[in-house]
Coordinates of C-alpha atoms and ligand atoms in Angstrom, one line a residue:
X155 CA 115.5 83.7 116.0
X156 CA 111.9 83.8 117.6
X157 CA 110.2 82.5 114.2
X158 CA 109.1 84.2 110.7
X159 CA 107.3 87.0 110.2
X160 CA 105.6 87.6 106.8
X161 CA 104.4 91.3 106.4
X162 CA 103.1 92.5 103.1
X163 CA 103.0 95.9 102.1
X164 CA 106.8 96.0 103.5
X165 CA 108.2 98.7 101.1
X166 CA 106.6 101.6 102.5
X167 CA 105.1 103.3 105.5
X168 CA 103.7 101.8 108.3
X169 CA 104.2 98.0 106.7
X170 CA 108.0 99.1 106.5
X171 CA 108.2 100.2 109.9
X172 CA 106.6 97.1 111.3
X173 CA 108.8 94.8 109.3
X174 CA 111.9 97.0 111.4
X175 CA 110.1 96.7 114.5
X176 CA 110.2 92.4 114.2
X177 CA 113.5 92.4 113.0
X178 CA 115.2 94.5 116.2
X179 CA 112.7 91.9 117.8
X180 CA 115.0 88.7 116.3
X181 CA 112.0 87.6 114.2
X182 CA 113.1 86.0 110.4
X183 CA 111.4 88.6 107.5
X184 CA 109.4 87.7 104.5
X185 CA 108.2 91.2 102.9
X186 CA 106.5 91.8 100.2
X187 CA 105.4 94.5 97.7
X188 CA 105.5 95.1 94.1
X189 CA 108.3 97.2 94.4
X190 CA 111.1 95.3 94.4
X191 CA 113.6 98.0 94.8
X192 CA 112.2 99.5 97.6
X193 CA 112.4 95.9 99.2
X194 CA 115.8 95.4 98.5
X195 CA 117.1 98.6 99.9
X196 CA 114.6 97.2 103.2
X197 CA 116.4 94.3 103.5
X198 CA 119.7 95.5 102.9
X199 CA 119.3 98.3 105.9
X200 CA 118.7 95.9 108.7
X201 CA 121.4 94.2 111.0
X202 CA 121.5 91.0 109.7
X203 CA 120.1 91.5 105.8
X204 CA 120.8 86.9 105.5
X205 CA 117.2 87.1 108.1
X206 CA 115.3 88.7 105.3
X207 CA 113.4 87.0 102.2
X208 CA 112.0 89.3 99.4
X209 CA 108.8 88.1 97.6
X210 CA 107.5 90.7 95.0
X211 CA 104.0 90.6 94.5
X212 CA 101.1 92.6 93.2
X213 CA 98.2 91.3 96.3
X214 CA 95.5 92.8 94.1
X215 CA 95.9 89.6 91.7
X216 CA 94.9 86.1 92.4
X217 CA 98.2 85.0 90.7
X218 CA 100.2 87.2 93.0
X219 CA 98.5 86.2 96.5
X220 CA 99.0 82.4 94.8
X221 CA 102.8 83.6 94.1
X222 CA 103.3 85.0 97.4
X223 CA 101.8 81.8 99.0
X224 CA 103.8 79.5 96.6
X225 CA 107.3 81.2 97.6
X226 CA 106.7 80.8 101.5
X227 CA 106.1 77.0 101.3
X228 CA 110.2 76.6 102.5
X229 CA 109.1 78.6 105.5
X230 CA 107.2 77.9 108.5
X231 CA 105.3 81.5 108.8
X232 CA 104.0 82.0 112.6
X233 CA 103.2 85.7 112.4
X234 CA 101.3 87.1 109.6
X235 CA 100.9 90.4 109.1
X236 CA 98.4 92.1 106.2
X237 CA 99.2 95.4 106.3
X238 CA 99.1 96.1 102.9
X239 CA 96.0 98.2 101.5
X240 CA 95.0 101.4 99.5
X241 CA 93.3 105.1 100.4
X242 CA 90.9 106.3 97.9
X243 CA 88.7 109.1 98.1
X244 CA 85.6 111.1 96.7
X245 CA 82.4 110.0 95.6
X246 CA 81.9 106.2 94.9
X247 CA 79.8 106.9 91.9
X248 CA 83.0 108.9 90.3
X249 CA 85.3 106.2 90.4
X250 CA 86.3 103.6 87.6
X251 CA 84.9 100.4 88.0
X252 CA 88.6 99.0 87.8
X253 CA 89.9 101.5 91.2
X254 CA 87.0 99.8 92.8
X255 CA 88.1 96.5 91.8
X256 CA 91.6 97.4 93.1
X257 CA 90.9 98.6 96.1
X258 CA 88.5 95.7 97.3
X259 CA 90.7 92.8 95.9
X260 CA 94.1 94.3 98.3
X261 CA 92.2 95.3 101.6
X262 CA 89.9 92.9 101.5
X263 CA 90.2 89.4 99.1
X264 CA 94.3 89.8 99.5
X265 CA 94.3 89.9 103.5
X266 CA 91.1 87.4 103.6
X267 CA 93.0 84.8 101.3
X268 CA 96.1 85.0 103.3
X269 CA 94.8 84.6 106.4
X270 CA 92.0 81.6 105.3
X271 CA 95.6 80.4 104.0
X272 CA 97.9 80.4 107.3
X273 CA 95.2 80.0 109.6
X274 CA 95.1 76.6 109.0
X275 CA 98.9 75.9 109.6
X276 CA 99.0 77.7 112.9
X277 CA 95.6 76.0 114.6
X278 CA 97.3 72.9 113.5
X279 CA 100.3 74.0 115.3
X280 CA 98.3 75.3 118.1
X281 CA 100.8 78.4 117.4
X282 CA 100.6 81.7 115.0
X283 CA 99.3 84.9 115.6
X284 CA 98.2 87.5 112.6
X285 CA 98.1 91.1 112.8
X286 CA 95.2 92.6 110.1
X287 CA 95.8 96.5 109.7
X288 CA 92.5 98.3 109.5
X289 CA 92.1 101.8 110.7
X290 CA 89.9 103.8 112.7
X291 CA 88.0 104.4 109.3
X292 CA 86.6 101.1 110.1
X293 CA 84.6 102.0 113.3
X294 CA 82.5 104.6 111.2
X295 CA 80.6 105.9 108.0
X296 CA 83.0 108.1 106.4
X297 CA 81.2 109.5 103.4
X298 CA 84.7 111.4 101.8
X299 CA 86.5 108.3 101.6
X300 CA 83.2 105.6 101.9
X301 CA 85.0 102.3 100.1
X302 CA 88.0 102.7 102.2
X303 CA 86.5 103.4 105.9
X304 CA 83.6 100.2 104.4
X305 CA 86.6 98.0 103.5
X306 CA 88.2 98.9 107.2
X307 CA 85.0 97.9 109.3
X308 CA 85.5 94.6 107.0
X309 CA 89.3 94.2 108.1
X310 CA 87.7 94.9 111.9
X311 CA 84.7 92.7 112.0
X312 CA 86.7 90.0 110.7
X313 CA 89.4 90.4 113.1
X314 CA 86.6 90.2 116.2
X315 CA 85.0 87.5 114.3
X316 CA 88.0 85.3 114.1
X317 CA 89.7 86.2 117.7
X318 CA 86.6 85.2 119.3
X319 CA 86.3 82.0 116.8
X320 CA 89.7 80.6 117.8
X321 CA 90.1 82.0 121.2
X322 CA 91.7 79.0 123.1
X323 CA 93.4 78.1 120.0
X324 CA 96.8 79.1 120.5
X325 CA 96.6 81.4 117.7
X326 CA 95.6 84.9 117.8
X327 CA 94.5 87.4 115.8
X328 CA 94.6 92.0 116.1
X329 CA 93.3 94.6 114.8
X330 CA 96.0 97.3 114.4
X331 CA 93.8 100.6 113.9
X332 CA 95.7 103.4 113.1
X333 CA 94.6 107.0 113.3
X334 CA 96.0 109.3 110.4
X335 CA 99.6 108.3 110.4
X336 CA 102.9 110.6 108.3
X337 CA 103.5 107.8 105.4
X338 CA 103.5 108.5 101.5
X339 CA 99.8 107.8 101.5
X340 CA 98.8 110.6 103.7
X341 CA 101.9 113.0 102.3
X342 CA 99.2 115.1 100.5
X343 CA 97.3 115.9 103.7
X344 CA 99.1 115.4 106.1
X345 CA 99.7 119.4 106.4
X346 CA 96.1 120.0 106.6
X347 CA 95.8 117.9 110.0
X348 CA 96.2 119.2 113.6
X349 CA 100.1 117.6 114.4
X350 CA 98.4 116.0 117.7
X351 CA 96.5 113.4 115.9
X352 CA 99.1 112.4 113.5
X353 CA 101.3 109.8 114.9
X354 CA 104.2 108.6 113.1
X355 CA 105.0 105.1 111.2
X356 CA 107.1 104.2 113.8
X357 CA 104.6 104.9 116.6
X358 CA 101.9 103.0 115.0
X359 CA 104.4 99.9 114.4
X360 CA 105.7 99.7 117.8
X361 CA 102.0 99.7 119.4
X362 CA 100.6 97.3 117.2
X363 CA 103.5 94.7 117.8
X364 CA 103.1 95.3 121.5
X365 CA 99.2 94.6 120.6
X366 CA 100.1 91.6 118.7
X367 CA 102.4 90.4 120.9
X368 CA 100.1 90.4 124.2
X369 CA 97.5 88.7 121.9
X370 CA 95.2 91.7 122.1
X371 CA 92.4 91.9 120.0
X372 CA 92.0 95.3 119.4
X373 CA 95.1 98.0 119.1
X374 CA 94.5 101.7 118.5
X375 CA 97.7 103.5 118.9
X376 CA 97.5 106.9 120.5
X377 CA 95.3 108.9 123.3
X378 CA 93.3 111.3 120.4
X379 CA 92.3 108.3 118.2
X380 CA 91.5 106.1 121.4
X381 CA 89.5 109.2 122.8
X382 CA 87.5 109.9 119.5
X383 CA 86.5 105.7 118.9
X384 CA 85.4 105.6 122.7
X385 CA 83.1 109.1 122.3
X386 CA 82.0 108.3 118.7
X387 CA 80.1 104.8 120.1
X388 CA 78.2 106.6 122.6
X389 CA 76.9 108.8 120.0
X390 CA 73.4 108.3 117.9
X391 CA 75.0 107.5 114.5
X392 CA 73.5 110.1 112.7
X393 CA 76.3 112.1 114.7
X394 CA 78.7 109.6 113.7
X395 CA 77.4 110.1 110.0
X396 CA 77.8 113.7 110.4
X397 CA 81.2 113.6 112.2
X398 CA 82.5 111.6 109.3
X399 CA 81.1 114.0 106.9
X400 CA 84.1 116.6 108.7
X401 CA 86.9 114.6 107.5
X402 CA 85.6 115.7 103.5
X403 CA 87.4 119.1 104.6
X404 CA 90.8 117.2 104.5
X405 CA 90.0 115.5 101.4
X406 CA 93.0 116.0 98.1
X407 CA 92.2 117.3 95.1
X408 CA 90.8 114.2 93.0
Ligands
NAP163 N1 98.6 106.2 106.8 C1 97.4 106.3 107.5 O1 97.0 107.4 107.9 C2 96.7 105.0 107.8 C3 95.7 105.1 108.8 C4 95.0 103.9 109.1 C5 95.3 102.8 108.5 N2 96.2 102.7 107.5 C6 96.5 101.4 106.8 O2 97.8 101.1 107.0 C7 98.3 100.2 106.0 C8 99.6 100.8 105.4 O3 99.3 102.1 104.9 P1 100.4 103.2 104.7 O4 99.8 104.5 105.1 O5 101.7 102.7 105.4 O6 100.6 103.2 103.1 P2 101.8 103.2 102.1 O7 103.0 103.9 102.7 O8 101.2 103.7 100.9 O9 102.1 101.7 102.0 C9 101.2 100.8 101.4 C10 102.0 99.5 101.1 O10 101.1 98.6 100.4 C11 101.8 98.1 99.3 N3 100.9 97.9 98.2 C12 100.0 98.8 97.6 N4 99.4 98.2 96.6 C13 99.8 96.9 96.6 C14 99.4 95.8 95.8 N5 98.5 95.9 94.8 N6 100.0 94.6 96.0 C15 100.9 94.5 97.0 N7 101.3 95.5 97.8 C16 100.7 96.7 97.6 C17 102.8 99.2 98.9 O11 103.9 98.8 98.2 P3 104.1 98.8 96.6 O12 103.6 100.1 96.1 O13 105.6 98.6 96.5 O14 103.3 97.6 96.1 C18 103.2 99.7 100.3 O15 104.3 98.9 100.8 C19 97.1 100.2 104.9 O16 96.3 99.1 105.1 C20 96.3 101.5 105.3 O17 95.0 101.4 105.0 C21 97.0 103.8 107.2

């Protein structure tokens, strides 16, 4: 076995596809969710189910990042992996104070309090890497879905901050920045979206491992998402503004 690989946000999409990709890669799995089915049907599909650890957690919860934490003391973890985070769109002045609550306390306090956590461990071992998922939401204003694409460009200046923080550490740290990607959380528009910017779970997972793996700081999977992040930053950002207003067309009914 190469080491342990703890991925959270395991029992679906892109998280479950990464969690597939280290295992065919003879890494050990913790994963975690709060769906505990879901996990077990993970672990039992893999080659060698005996690799796999299930820790069922609810990340938006201070009790569940401290249960999460508390159940991985046996294990040394060296890769980290905080994939786990929510979509929500329309207007921020719609929502329910509690939604908001939700969705900053998983993409952002979950995946900072795990990595302030394991951090530590892996300098001291001069070993560890940790993989943040943000998205190319984070490289721009998107005004349809504004506290997701903010909570992204948190996920991505983070991720710079800290690779350039403990560069020579022996520990690195990537941002894995997906375009849209087919998982349940884009099943409601998926259909709406041109097929050539949609890359698959599978896709995304592979490229970001790569990423990872080459201790890249930065991972965008696919030539269309790559194309648009390189364009949009030569742009004034009132264009970017406006560009982001577009994606409001693909927005679900609330
Ligand atoms: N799909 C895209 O187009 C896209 C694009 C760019 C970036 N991303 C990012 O990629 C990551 C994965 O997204 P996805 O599309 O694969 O979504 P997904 O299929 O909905 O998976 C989300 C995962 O997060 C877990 N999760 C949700 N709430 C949680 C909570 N409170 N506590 C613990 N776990 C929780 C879910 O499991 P349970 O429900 O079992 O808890 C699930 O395993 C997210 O960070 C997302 O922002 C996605």
């Amino acid at each position: 076995m190469k080491g342990t690989a703890l991925i959270t946000g395991a029992s679906s999409g892109i998280g479950e596809s990464l969690a597939r990709v280290f295992a065919s890669n003879d890494f050990q799995l913790i994963i975690t969710a709060r769906d505990t089915s879901k996990l077990v049907a993970l672990k039992n599909s893999l080659d060698d189910p005996d690799q796999t650890q299930i820790v069922t957690a609810d990340l938006s919860t201070r009790e569940g990042i401290d249960h999460l934490i508390a159940n991985t003391k046996k294990e040394r973890v060296d890769i980290l992996v905080n994939n786990a985070g929510i979509m929500q769109w329309g207007n921020l002045q719609d929502r329910e104070a509690d939604t908001i609550d939700q969705l900053i306390d998983l993409n952002i306090r979950a995946l900072t309090y795990l990595t302030h956590h394991f951090l530590k461990g892996m300098i001291k071992r001069s070993s560890g890497k940790i993989l943040n998922v943000a998205s190319i939401a984070g490289f721009q204003p998107i005004p349809a879905m504004g506290l997701y694409a903010a909570s992204k460009a948190y996920v991505l200046s983070l991720t710079e901050s800290l690779s350039e923080q403990i560069a020579n550490s022996g520990v690195s740290v990537t941002a894995l920045c997906p375009g849209i990607t087919n998982t349940p959380s884009t099943e409601q528009l998926i259909n709406e979206i041109p097929p050539f910017i949609v890359s698959s779970a599978d896709e995304v997972a592979l490229a970001g491992f790569e990423a990872l793996m080459a201790g890249e700081t930065l991972c965008i999977p696919g030539v269309a998402n790559k194309t648009a992040v390189a364009w949009a930053k030569l742009q004034p950002r009132s264009v970017v503004r406006k560009i982001g207003g577009f994606v409001a067309k693909f927005a679900p009914d609330q």
